[in-house]
PDB file of C-alpha atoms and ligand atoms in Angstrom:
ATOM      1  CA  UNK A   1      -1.500   0.371  22.989  1.00  0.00           C
ATOM      2  CA  UNK A   2       1.442   3.316  22.693  1.00  0.00           C
ATOM      3  CA  UNK A   3      -0.308   6.901  21.784  1.00  0.00           C
ATOM      4  CA  UNK A   4       1.240   7.225  17.954  1.00  0.00           C
ATOM      5  CA  UNK A   5       3.282  10.140  16.930  1.00  0.00           C
ATOM      6  CA  UNK A   6       1.906  12.679  15.132  1.00  0.00           C
ATOM      7  CA  UNK A   7       3.682  14.275  12.374  1.00  0.00           C
ATOM      8  CA  UNK A   8       2.510  17.717  10.867  1.00  0.00           C
ATOM      9  CA  UNK A   9       4.864  17.799   7.960  1.00  0.00           C
ATOM     10  CA  UNK A  10       6.215  15.652   5.428  1.00  0.00           C
ATOM     11  CA  UNK A  11       9.711  16.188   5.776  1.00  0.00           C
ATOM     12  CA  UNK A  12       9.103  14.648   9.423  1.00  0.00           C
ATOM     13  CA  UNK A  13       6.478  11.987   8.272  1.00  0.00           C
ATOM     14  CA  UNK A  14       9.907  10.536   6.210  1.00  0.00           C
ATOM     15  CA  UNK A  15      12.284  11.166   9.244  1.00  0.00           C
ATOM     16  CA  UNK A  16      10.162   9.214  11.223  1.00  0.00           C
ATOM     17  CA  UNK A  17       9.329   6.538   9.020  1.00  0.00           C
ATOM     18  CA  UNK A  18      12.920   6.187   8.217  1.00  0.00           C
ATOM     19  CA  UNK A  19      13.943   5.630  11.413  1.00  0.00           C
ATOM     20  CA  UNK A  20      10.745   3.167  12.460  1.00  0.00           C
ATOM     21  CA  UNK A  21      11.878   0.946   9.806  1.00  0.00           C
ATOM     22  CA  UNK A  22      15.236   0.937  11.160  1.00  0.00           C
ATOM     23  CA  UNK A  23      13.973   0.188  13.990  1.00  0.00           C
ATOM     24  CA  UNK A  24      11.907  -2.925  12.947  1.00  0.00           C
ATOM     25  CA  UNK A  25      15.347  -4.097  11.583  1.00  0.00           C
ATOM     26  CA  UNK A  26      16.786  -4.868   8.552  1.00  0.00           C
ATOM     27  CA  UNK A  27      14.979  -8.214   7.448  1.00  0.00           C
ATOM     28  CA  UNK A  28      11.768  -7.047   8.767  1.00  0.00           C
ATOM     29  CA  UNK A  29       9.078  -9.466  10.999  1.00  0.00           C
ATOM     30  CA  UNK A  30       9.469 -12.817   8.886  1.00  0.00           C
ATOM     31  CA  UNK A  31      13.623 -12.639   9.329  1.00  0.00           C
ATOM     32  CA  UNK A  32      14.246 -12.899   5.531  1.00  0.00           C
ATOM     33  CA  UNK A  33      12.624 -10.095   3.710  1.00  0.00           C
ATOM     34  CA  UNK A  34      12.451  -6.173   4.076  1.00  0.00           C
ATOM     35  CA  UNK A  35      10.431  -4.648   7.051  1.00  0.00           C
ATOM     36  CA  UNK A  36       6.667  -3.935   5.805  1.00  0.00           C
ATOM     37  CA  UNK A  37       5.236  -0.574   5.817  1.00  0.00           C
ATOM     38  CA  UNK A  38       1.248  -0.138   5.904  1.00  0.00           C
ATOM     39  CA  UNK A  39      -0.131   3.387   5.146  1.00  0.00           C
ATOM     40  CA  UNK A  40      -3.998   3.998   5.842  1.00  0.00           C
ATOM     41  CA  UNK A  41      -5.224   6.966   4.380  1.00  0.00           C
ATOM     42  CA  UNK A  42      -8.628   8.611   6.235  1.00  0.00           C
ATOM     43  CA  UNK A  43     -10.243  11.830   6.505  1.00  0.00           C
ATOM     44  CA  UNK A  44     -10.821  11.365  10.132  1.00  0.00           C
ATOM     45  CA  UNK A  45     -14.071  11.583  11.482  1.00  0.00           C
ATOM     46  CA  UNK A  46     -13.102   7.852  12.237  1.00  0.00           C
ATOM     47  CA  UNK A  47     -15.494   4.580  12.778  1.00  0.00           C
ATOM     48  CA  UNK A  48     -15.365   0.575  13.366  1.00  0.00           C
ATOM     49  CA  UNK A  49     -14.771   0.613   9.757  1.00  0.00           C
ATOM     50  CA  UNK A  50     -11.261   3.020   9.695  1.00  0.00           C
ATOM     51  CA  UNK A  51     -10.446   0.856  12.925  1.00  0.00           C
ATOM     52  CA  UNK A  52     -10.619  -2.149  10.273  1.00  0.00           C
ATOM     53  CA  UNK A  53      -8.514  -0.875   8.311  1.00  0.00           C
ATOM     54  CA  UNK A  54      -5.667   0.148  11.045  1.00  0.00           C
ATOM     55  CA  UNK A  55      -6.108  -3.166  12.412  1.00  0.00           C
ATOM     56  CA  UNK A  56      -5.439  -5.178   9.142  1.00  0.00           C
ATOM     57  CA  UNK A  57      -2.585  -2.712   8.205  1.00  0.00           C
ATOM     58  CA  UNK A  58      -1.185  -3.895  11.630  1.00  0.00           C
ATOM     59  CA  UNK A  59      -1.368  -7.575  11.157  1.00  0.00           C
ATOM     60  CA  UNK A  60       0.562  -7.176   7.901  1.00  0.00           C
ATOM     61  CA  UNK A  61       2.769  -4.816   8.486  1.00  0.00           C
ATOM     62  CA  UNK A  62       6.067  -3.732  10.771  1.00  0.00           C
ATOM     63  CA  UNK A  63       5.246   0.224  10.393  1.00  0.00           C
ATOM     64  CA  UNK A  64       1.898   1.649  10.241  1.00  0.00           C
ATOM     65  CA  UNK A  65       1.327   5.210   9.453  1.00  0.00           C
ATOM     66  CA  UNK A  66      -2.193   5.996   9.163  1.00  0.00           C
ATOM     67  CA  UNK A  67      -2.764   9.942   7.846  1.00  0.00           C
ATOM     68  CA  UNK A  68      -5.768  12.034   8.851  1.00  0.00           C
ATOM     69  CA  UNK A  69      -6.647  14.848   6.152  1.00  0.00           C
ATOM     70  CA  UNK A  70      -9.968  16.456   5.175  1.00  0.00           C
ATOM     71  CA  UNK A  71      -8.876  17.014   1.183  1.00  0.00           C
ATOM     72  CA  UNK A  72     -10.403  20.325  -0.105  1.00  0.00           C
ATOM     73  CA  UNK A  73      -9.738  18.935  -3.441  1.00  0.00           C
ATOM     74  CA  UNK A  74     -12.473  16.223  -3.367  1.00  0.00           C
ATOM     75  CA  UNK A  75     -15.168  18.220  -2.139  1.00  0.00           C
ATOM     76  CA  UNK A  76     -17.518  19.794  -4.685  1.00  0.00           C
ATOM     77  CA  UNK A  77     -19.236  21.792  -2.132  1.00  0.00           C
ATOM     78  CA  UNK A  78     -17.732  24.643  -0.019  1.00  0.00           C
ATOM     79  CA  UNK A  79     -20.777  23.652   3.035  1.00  0.00           C
ATOM     80  CA  UNK A  80     -20.254  20.230   2.832  1.00  0.00           C
ATOM     81  CA  UNK A  81     -16.184  20.815   3.414  1.00  0.00           C
ATOM     82  CA  UNK A  82     -16.854  23.564   5.953  1.00  0.00           C
ATOM     83  CA  UNK A  83     -19.307  20.830   8.035  1.00  0.00           C
ATOM     84  CA  UNK A  84     -16.768  17.869   7.929  1.00  0.00           C
ATOM     85  CA  UNK A  85     -16.219  16.908  11.226  1.00  0.00           C
ATOM     86  CA  UNK A  86     -12.730  17.922  12.663  1.00  0.00           C
ATOM     87  CA  UNK A  87     -11.942  14.989  15.558  1.00  0.00           C
ATOM     88  CA  UNK A  88      -8.128  15.025  15.333  1.00  0.00           C
ATOM     89  CA  UNK A  89      -7.597  14.317  19.346  1.00  0.00           C
ATOM     90  CA  UNK A  90     -10.399  11.413  19.396  1.00  0.00           C
ATOM     91  CA  UNK A  91      -8.750  10.113  15.725  1.00  0.00           C
ATOM     92  CA  UNK A  92      -5.412   9.994  16.973  1.00  0.00           C
ATOM     93  CA  UNK A  93      -6.902   7.375  20.070  1.00  0.00           C
ATOM     94  CA  UNK A  94      -8.866   5.488  17.751  1.00  0.00           C
ATOM     95  CA  UNK A  95      -5.852   5.180  15.650  1.00  0.00           C
ATOM     96  CA  UNK A  96      -3.174   4.046  18.612  1.00  0.00           C
ATOM     97  CA  UNK A  97      -5.838   1.560  20.034  1.00  0.00           C
ATOM     98  CA  UNK A  98      -6.005   0.169  16.709  1.00  0.00           C
ATOM     99  CA  UNK A  99      -2.436   0.029  16.244  1.00  0.00           C
ATOM    100  CA  UNK A 100      -0.699   2.786  14.359  1.00  0.00           C
ATOM    101  CA  UNK A 101       2.725   3.570  15.106  1.00  0.00           C
ATOM    102  CA  UNK A 102       2.511   7.537  13.751  1.00  0.00           C
ATOM    103  CA  UNK A 103      -0.185   9.772  12.467  1.00  0.00           C
ATOM    104  CA  UNK A 104       0.304  12.116   9.840  1.00  0.00           C
ATOM    105  CA  UNK A 105      -1.638  15.042  10.133  1.00  0.00           C
ATOM    106  CA  UNK A 106      -0.428  18.212   7.613  1.00  0.00           C
ATOM    107  CA  UNK A 107      -2.767  21.547   7.177  1.00  0.00           C
ATOM    108  CA  UNK A 108      -3.571  22.251   4.115  1.00  0.00           C
ATOM    109  CA  UNK A 109      -0.772  24.685   3.162  1.00  0.00           C
ATOM    110  CA  UNK A 110       1.275  21.457   4.139  1.00  0.00           C
ATOM    111  CA  UNK A 111      -0.338  19.219   1.498  1.00  0.00           C
ATOM    112  CA  UNK A 112      -1.164  22.012  -1.298  1.00  0.00           C
ATOM    113  CA  UNK A 113       1.715  24.753  -0.486  1.00  0.00           C
ATOM    114  CA  UNK A 114       0.604  26.679  -3.635  1.00  0.00           C
ATOM    115  CA  UNK A 115      -3.198  26.725  -3.690  1.00  0.00           C
ATOM    116  CA  UNK A 116      -5.268  23.760  -5.832  1.00  0.00           C
ATOM    117  CA  UNK A 117      -2.934  22.030  -7.546  1.00  0.00           C
ATOM    118  CA  UNK A 118      -3.052  22.512 -11.587  1.00  0.00           C
ATOM    119  CA  UNK A 119      -2.145  19.247 -12.541  1.00  0.00           C
ATOM    120  CA  UNK A 120      -4.226  16.546 -11.196  1.00  0.00           C
ATOM    121  CA  UNK A 121      -4.635  12.471 -11.451  1.00  0.00           C
ATOM    122  CA  UNK A 122      -7.516  12.150 -13.596  1.00  0.00           C
ATOM    123  CA  UNK A 123     -10.065   9.464 -12.796  1.00  0.00           C
ATOM    124  CA  UNK A 124     -10.825   9.652 -16.430  1.00  0.00           C
ATOM    125  CA  UNK A 125     -14.386   7.370 -17.596  1.00  0.00           C
ATOM    126  CA  UNK A 126     -14.529   5.278 -14.579  1.00  0.00           C
ATOM    127  CA  UNK A 127     -14.506   7.937 -12.804  1.00  0.00           C
ATOM    128  CA  UNK A 128     -17.514   9.912 -14.362  1.00  0.00           C
ATOM    129  CA  UNK A 129     -19.949   6.970 -13.362  1.00  0.00           C
ATOM    130  CA  UNK A 130     -22.017   6.173 -10.511  1.00  0.00           C
ATOM    131  CA  UNK A 131     -20.542   8.121  -7.312  1.00  0.00           C
ATOM    132  CA  UNK A 132     -18.720  10.211 -10.003  1.00  0.00           C
ATOM    133  CA  UNK A 133     -22.163  11.270 -11.895  1.00  0.00           C
ATOM    134  CA  UNK A 134     -23.306  13.669  -8.692  1.00  0.00           C
ATOM    135  CA  UNK A 135     -19.739  15.060  -7.861  1.00  0.00           C
ATOM    136  CA  UNK A 136     -17.834  15.910 -10.768  1.00  0.00           C
ATOM    137  CA  UNK A 137     -14.398  15.960 -10.102  1.00  0.00           C
ATOM    138  CA  UNK A 138     -14.448  14.194  -6.868  1.00  0.00           C
ATOM    139  CA  UNK A 139     -12.237  11.429  -7.967  1.00  0.00           C
ATOM    140  CA  UNK A 140      -9.555  13.417  -9.698  1.00  0.00           C
ATOM    141  CA  UNK A 141      -9.115  14.704  -6.113  1.00  0.00           C
ATOM    142  CA  UNK A 142      -8.992  11.271  -4.361  1.00  0.00           C
ATOM    143  CA  UNK A 143      -6.315  10.058  -6.646  1.00  0.00           C
ATOM    144  CA  UNK A 144      -4.330  13.316  -6.428  1.00  0.00           C
ATOM    145  CA  UNK A 145      -4.423  13.126  -2.563  1.00  0.00           C
ATOM    146  CA  UNK A 146      -4.083   9.597  -2.412  1.00  0.00           C
ATOM    147  CA  UNK A 147      -1.051   9.625  -4.750  1.00  0.00           C
ATOM    148  CA  UNK A 148       1.092  12.572  -2.625  1.00  0.00           C
ATOM    149  CA  UNK A 149       0.051  10.407   0.555  1.00  0.00           C
ATOM    150  CA  UNK A 150       1.769   7.247  -0.945  1.00  0.00           C
ATOM    151  CA  UNK A 151       4.619   9.394  -1.945  1.00  0.00           C
ATOM    152  CA  UNK A 152       5.095  11.331   1.355  1.00  0.00           C
ATOM    153  CA  UNK A 153       4.944   7.867   3.013  1.00  0.00           C
ATOM    154  CA  UNK A 154       6.953   5.650   0.612  1.00  0.00           C
ATOM    155  CA  UNK A 155      10.165   4.464   2.312  1.00  0.00           C
ATOM    156  CA  UNK A 156      13.763   5.458   1.635  1.00  0.00           C
ATOM    157  CA  UNK A 157      15.165   2.482   2.223  1.00  0.00           C
ATOM    158  CA  UNK A 158      13.991  -1.166   0.804  1.00  0.00           C
ATOM    159  CA  UNK A 159      10.679  -2.149   1.813  1.00  0.00           C
ATOM    160  CA  UNK A 160       7.757  -3.431   1.311  1.00  0.00           C
ATOM    161  CA  UNK A 161       5.010  -0.988   1.019  1.00  0.00           C
ATOM    162  CA  UNK A 162       1.137  -1.511   1.611  1.00  0.00           C
ATOM    163  CA  UNK A 163      -1.519   1.077   0.979  1.00  0.00           C
ATOM    164  CA  UNK A 164      -5.285   0.075   2.915  1.00  0.00           C
ATOM    165  CA  UNK A 165      -8.627   1.079   1.694  1.00  0.00           C
ATOM    166  CA  UNK A 166     -12.480   0.113   2.631  1.00  0.00           C
ATOM    167  CA  UNK A 167     -14.306  -2.137   0.017  1.00  0.00           C
ATOM    168  CA  UNK A 168     -16.812  -0.165   1.009  1.00  0.00           C
ATOM    169  CA  UNK A 169     -15.906   2.966  -1.380  1.00  0.00           C
ATOM    170  CA  UNK A 170     -15.854   0.540  -4.083  1.00  0.00           C
ATOM    171  CA  UNK A 171     -15.446   3.004  -7.267  1.00  0.00           C
ATOM    172  CA  UNK A 172     -12.883   4.508  -4.945  1.00  0.00           C
ATOM    173  CA  UNK A 173     -10.923   1.214  -4.837  1.00  0.00           C
ATOM    174  CA  UNK A 174     -11.185   0.326  -8.122  1.00  0.00           C
ATOM    175  CA  UNK A 175      -9.616   3.840  -9.341  1.00  0.00           C
ATOM    176  CA  UNK A 176      -6.991   3.615  -6.482  1.00  0.00           C
ATOM    177  CA  UNK A 177      -6.188   0.265  -7.979  1.00  0.00           C
ATOM    178  CA  UNK A 178      -5.986   1.214 -11.302  1.00  0.00           C
ATOM    179  CA  UNK A 179      -3.804   4.324 -10.832  1.00  0.00           C
ATOM    180  CA  UNK A 180      -1.385   2.303  -8.741  1.00  0.00           C
ATOM    181  CA  UNK A 181      -1.256  -0.213 -11.438  1.00  0.00           C
ATOM    182  CA  UNK A 182      -1.100   2.540 -14.599  1.00  0.00           C
ATOM    183  CA  UNK A 183       1.360   4.671 -13.147  1.00  0.00           C
ATOM    184  CA  UNK A 184       3.442   2.302 -11.692  1.00  0.00           C
ATOM    185  CA  UNK A 185       3.058   2.989  -7.403  1.00  0.00           C
ATOM    186  CA  UNK A 186       5.478   0.745  -5.837  1.00  0.00           C
ATOM    187  CA  UNK A 187       2.734   0.147  -3.226  1.00  0.00           C
ATOM    188  CA  UNK A 188       0.078  -3.060  -3.005  1.00  0.00           C
ATOM    189  CA  UNK A 189      -3.069  -1.716  -2.665  1.00  0.00           C
ATOM    190  CA  UNK A 190      -5.209  -3.626  -0.381  1.00  0.00           C
ATOM    191  CA  UNK A 191      -8.897  -3.845   0.014  1.00  0.00           C
ATOM    192  CA  UNK A 192     -10.429  -4.418   3.508  1.00  0.00           C
ATOM    193  CA  UNK A 193     -14.065  -5.873   3.680  1.00  0.00           C
ATOM    194  CA  UNK A 194     -16.779  -3.621   4.755  1.00  0.00           C
ATOM    195  CA  UNK A 195     -17.719  -3.605   8.483  1.00  0.00           C
ATOM    196  CA  UNK A 196     -21.535  -3.980   9.233  1.00  0.00           C
ATOM    197  CA  UNK A 197     -23.657  -2.794  12.312  1.00  0.00           C
ATOM    198  CA  UNK A 198     -25.489  -5.534  13.806  1.00  0.00           C
ATOM    199  CA  UNK A 199     -28.560  -4.421  11.568  1.00  0.00           C
ATOM    200  CA  UNK A 200     -26.545  -5.087   8.730  1.00  0.00           C
ATOM    201  CA  UNK A 201     -26.087  -1.120   7.823  1.00  0.00           C
ATOM    202  CA  UNK A 202     -22.466  -0.373   6.386  1.00  0.00           C
ATOM    203  CA  UNK A 203     -20.692   1.655   8.824  1.00  0.00           C
ATOM    204  CA  UNK A 204     -20.181   5.120   7.586  1.00  0.00           C
ATOM    205  CA  UNK A 205     -19.636   8.482   9.443  1.00  0.00           C
ATOM    206  CA  UNK A 206     -23.259   9.489   7.641  1.00  0.00           C
ATOM    207  CA  UNK A 207     -24.859   7.201   9.541  1.00  0.00           C
ATOM    208  CA  UNK A 208     -25.161   9.743  12.573  1.00  0.00           C
ATOM    209  CA  UNK A 209     -27.400  11.742  10.683  1.00  0.00           C
ATOM    210  CA  UNK A 210     -30.043   9.005  10.618  1.00  0.00           C
ATOM    211  CA  UNK A 211     -32.870   9.480  13.113  1.00  0.00           C
ATOM    212  CA  UNK A 212     -34.005   6.227  14.285  1.00  0.00           C
ATOM    213  CA  UNK A 213     -36.899   5.891  11.659  1.00  0.00           C
ATOM    214  CA  UNK A 214     -34.624   6.583   8.652  1.00  0.00           C
ATOM    215  CA  UNK A 215     -31.916   4.144  10.466  1.00  0.00           C
ATOM    216  CA  UNK A 216     -34.399   1.393  10.462  1.00  0.00           C
ATOM    217  CA  UNK A 217     -35.367   2.054   6.855  1.00  0.00           C
ATOM    218  CA  UNK A 218     -31.668   1.824   5.558  1.00  0.00           C
ATOM    219  CA  UNK A 219     -31.343  -1.864   6.658  1.00  0.00           C
ATOM    220  CA  UNK A 220     -33.229  -2.606   3.631  1.00  0.00           C
ATOM    221  CA  UNK A 221     -30.017  -1.732   1.124  1.00  0.00           C
ATOM    222  CA  UNK A 222     -28.088  -4.565   3.283  1.00  0.00           C
ATOM    223  CA  UNK A 223     -31.200  -6.606   3.074  1.00  0.00           C
ATOM    224  CA  UNK A 224     -31.442  -6.435  -0.476  1.00  0.00           C
ATOM    225  CA  UNK A 225     -27.716  -6.855  -0.901  1.00  0.00           C
ATOM    226  CA  UNK A 226     -27.615 -10.094   0.888  1.00  0.00           C
ATOM    227  CA  UNK A 227     -30.687 -11.513  -0.964  1.00  0.00           C
ATOM    228  CA  UNK A 228     -28.817 -10.717  -4.182  1.00  0.00           C
ATOM    229  CA  UNK A 229     -25.950 -12.762  -2.372  1.00  0.00           C
ATOM    230  CA  UNK A 230     -27.331 -15.579  -1.476  1.00  0.00           C
ATOM    231  CA  UNK A 231     -29.459 -16.436  -4.680  1.00  0.00           C
ATOM    232  CA  UNK A 232     -26.539 -15.823  -6.787  1.00  0.00           C
ATOM    233  CA  UNK A 233     -24.274 -18.596  -4.643  1.00  0.00           C
ATOM    234  CA  UNK A 234     -27.187 -20.895  -4.732  1.00  0.00           C
ATOM    235  CA  UNK A 235     -26.708 -21.119  -8.602  1.00  0.00           C
ATOM    236  CA  UNK A 236     -29.716 -18.506  -9.543  1.00  0.00           C
ATOM    237  CA  UNK A 237     -29.223 -15.751 -12.078  1.00  0.00           C
ATOM    238  CA  UNK A 238     -28.774 -12.733 -10.186  1.00  0.00           C
ATOM    239  CA  UNK A 239     -32.123 -11.264  -9.956  1.00  0.00           C
ATOM    240  CA  UNK A 240     -31.647  -7.624 -10.025  1.00  0.00           C
ATOM    241  CA  UNK A 241     -35.015  -6.555 -10.480  1.00  0.00           C
ATOM    242  CA  UNK A 242     -36.213  -8.293  -7.397  1.00  0.00           C
ATOM    243  CA  UNK A 243     -33.512  -6.430  -5.283  1.00  0.00           C
ATOM    244  CA  UNK A 244     -34.500  -3.152  -6.682  1.00  0.00           C
ATOM    245  CA  UNK A 245     -38.349  -4.187  -6.038  1.00  0.00           C
ATOM    246  CA  UNK A 246     -37.537  -4.957  -2.384  1.00  0.00           C
ATOM    247  CA  UNK A 247     -35.721  -1.469  -1.724  1.00  0.00           C
ATOM    248  CA  UNK A 248     -38.758   0.108  -3.325  1.00  0.00           C
ATOM    249  CA  UNK A 249     -40.908  -1.410  -0.511  1.00  0.00           C
ATOM    250  CA  UNK A 250     -39.161   0.920   1.880  1.00  0.00           C
ATOM    251  CA  UNK A 251     -40.842   4.757   1.058  1.00  0.00           C
ATOM    252  CA  UNK A 252     -38.496   6.293   2.728  1.00  0.00           C
ATOM    253  CA  UNK A 253     -35.511   5.182   0.974  1.00  0.00           C
ATOM    254  CA  UNK A 254     -34.890   6.970  -2.321  1.00  0.00           C
ATOM    255  CA  UNK A 255     -32.841   4.776  -4.686  1.00  0.00           C
ATOM    256  CA  UNK A 256     -29.967   6.364  -6.991  1.00  0.00           C
ATOM    257  CA  UNK A 257     -28.602   3.355  -7.999  1.00  0.00           C
ATOM    258  CA  UNK A 258     -28.197  -0.406  -8.183  1.00  0.00           C
ATOM    259  CA  UNK A 259     -26.459  -2.262 -10.477  1.00  0.00           C
ATOM    260  CA  UNK A 260     -23.945  -5.692 -10.829  1.00  0.00           C
ATOM    261  CA  UNK A 261     -20.853  -4.592 -12.414  1.00  0.00           C
ATOM    262  CA  UNK A 262     -17.500  -6.434 -12.963  1.00  0.00           C
ATOM    263  CA  UNK A 263     -15.452  -5.169 -10.000  1.00  0.00           C
ATOM    264  CA  UNK A 264     -12.266  -3.630 -11.775  1.00  0.00           C
ATOM    265  CA  UNK A 265     -13.949  -1.805 -14.529  1.00  0.00           C
ATOM    266  CA  UNK A 266     -17.469  -0.978 -12.856  1.00  0.00           C
ATOM    267  CA  UNK A 267     -19.317  -1.790 -16.133  1.00  0.00           C
ATOM    268  CA  UNK A 268     -22.333  -3.153 -15.712  1.00  0.00           C
ATOM    269  CA  UNK A 269     -23.193  -7.134 -16.420  1.00  0.00           C
ATOM    270  CA  UNK A 270     -25.475  -7.586 -19.386  1.00  0.00           C
ATOM    271  CA  UNK A 271     -28.831  -7.883 -18.368  1.00  0.00           C
ATOM    272  CA  UNK A 272     -30.308 -11.581 -18.673  1.00  0.00           C
ATOM    273  CA  UNK A 273     -27.419 -13.391 -18.753  1.00  0.00           C
ATOM    274  CA  UNK A 274     -28.196 -16.801 -16.962  1.00  0.00           C
ATOM    275  CA  UNK A 275     -25.887 -17.622 -13.455  1.00  0.00           C
ATOM    276  CA  UNK A 276     -22.913 -15.443 -12.632  1.00  0.00           C
ATOM    277  CA  UNK A 277     -19.655 -16.946 -14.341  1.00  0.00           C
ATOM    278  CA  UNK A 278     -16.872 -14.738 -12.620  1.00  0.00           C
ATOM    279  CA  UNK A 279     -17.056 -12.673  -9.709  1.00  0.00           C
ATOM    280  CA  UNK A 280     -19.203  -9.481  -9.758  1.00  0.00           C
ATOM    281  CA  UNK A 281     -20.242  -6.814  -7.217  1.00  0.00           C
ATOM    282  CA  UNK A 282     -23.684  -5.557  -6.469  1.00  0.00           C
ATOM    283  CA  UNK A 283     -23.201  -2.008  -6.097  1.00  0.00           C
ATOM    284  CA  UNK A 284     -25.846   0.519  -4.645  1.00  0.00           C
ATOM    285  CA  UNK A 285     -26.574   4.196  -3.909  1.00  0.00           C
ATOM    286  CA  UNK A 286     -29.610   5.728  -1.807  1.00  0.00           C
ATOM    287  CA  UNK A 287     -30.938   9.079  -0.353  1.00  0.00           C
ATOM    288  CA  UNK A 288     -32.860   8.301   3.056  1.00  0.00           C
ATOM    289  CA  UNK A 289     -34.248  11.811   4.280  1.00  0.00           C
ATOM    290  CA  UNK A 290     -31.096  13.827   3.548  1.00  0.00           C
ATOM    291  CA  UNK A 291     -28.429  11.598   4.003  1.00  0.00           C
ATOM    292  CA  UNK A 292     -26.831   9.769   0.928  1.00  0.00           C
ATOM    293  CA  UNK A 293     -25.816   6.048   1.930  1.00  0.00           C
ATOM    294  CA  UNK A 294     -23.795   3.726  -0.720  1.00  0.00           C
ATOM    295  CA  UNK A 295     -23.327   0.364  -0.065  1.00  0.00           C
ATOM    296  CA  UNK A 296     -22.123  -3.016  -1.903  1.00  0.00           C
ATOM    297  CA  UNK A 297     -21.505  -6.757  -2.045  1.00  0.00           C
ATOM    298  CA  UNK A 298     -18.914  -9.194  -3.798  1.00  0.00           C
ATOM    299  CA  UNK A 299     -21.242 -11.774  -5.723  1.00  0.00           C
ATOM    300  CA  UNK A 300     -19.184 -14.980  -6.463  1.00  0.00           C
ATOM    301  CA  UNK A 301     -20.345 -17.593  -9.182  1.00  0.00           C
ATOM    302  CA  UNK A 302     -21.789 -20.986  -7.453  1.00  0.00           C
ATOM    303  CA  UNK A 303     -19.475 -23.583  -7.696  1.00  0.00           C
ATOM    304  CA  UNK A 304     -19.319 -25.516 -10.482  1.00  0.00           C
ATOM    305  CA  UNK A 305     -20.133 -22.420 -12.657  1.00  0.00           C
ATOM    306  CA  UNK A 306     -16.924 -20.878 -13.289  1.00  0.00           C
ATOM    307  CA  UNK A 307     -15.458 -20.141 -16.528  1.00  0.00           C
TER     308      UNK A 307
HETATM  309  O1  PAF B 401     -11.809   7.629   1.705  1.00  0.00           O
HETATM  310  C1  PAF B 401     -11.412   8.387   2.355  1.00  0.00           C
HETATM  311  O2  PAF B 401     -11.584   8.650   3.521  1.00  0.00           O
HETATM  312  C2  PAF B 401     -10.882   9.486   1.038  1.00  0.00           C
HETATM  313  O3  PAF B 401     -11.233   9.720   0.076  1.00  0.00           O
HETATM  314  C3  PAF B 401      -9.050   9.367   1.441  1.00  0.00           C
HETATM  315  C4  PAF B 401      -8.990   7.648   0.254  1.00  0.00           C
HETATM  316  C5  PAF B 401      -8.353   9.302   2.719  1.00  0.00           C
HETATM  317  C6  PAF B 401      -8.943  10.286   0.216  1.00  0.00           C
HETATM  318  O4  PAF B 401      -9.050  11.729   0.776  1.00  0.00           O
END
């Protein structure tokens, strides 16, 4: 794969997108429709999960832009923001290898020229639950920067436009989908399945902070999710209590939340309502030592249990 072009300003990005789409031709890869642009927003410190996002974008679009920007607006802790790994050189290499054509890596002054914005996108009530409960304002910060990134990369000429986000951050994905629908963003939001290590642990930039004992203990999270999924797909009612009990067998794991929710609204499903009749999502967060991990797994009703 060739080294992607790195753009530092929104003006340079717009020009590079226009040029790349023009080079893709007037009719796009299928010879009928306008060319397609895929955007993959990231904060860098990239791992296999990010690679899967870029590969998904590469498979479906003529031009792929990845952004690398550590967004101060979504950090509620100054130390966390300071400590966040900045590894642009390695990130650009991974992005190029995975198939990105362009990398947008703006400075903070480029994205927030007047300092923290007075007007932000509000994540509302959906942003105050689960991950939002312990991080007030986090999802407003995420939505605000994603709105800006979608604007920066938006093609000026007729083109299909898609943006890619990991299903691992299920609440973030649900909120970005809502923002795009509620505020009429001209981009399709694509969710890319969670990438897991061989032991089942969901890929996360935080996994490097787990020592071997904590890492082993952390695998109980995916085991509990898969046990739940297995039950549900066999037609049994989702037994959340049994899944929670399994997690609690690991003394090193401190569960924050574990719920079965509607995938779009993240409203918890009423307990004890029999076998699933529509798709749901099992969602959890836990602390293992000093590391907080999240994970989730879709639950599909067994064949014949649908509405
Ligand atoms: O998921 C992330 O890495 C970030 O929240 C995102 C979507 C790039 C916005 O900063």
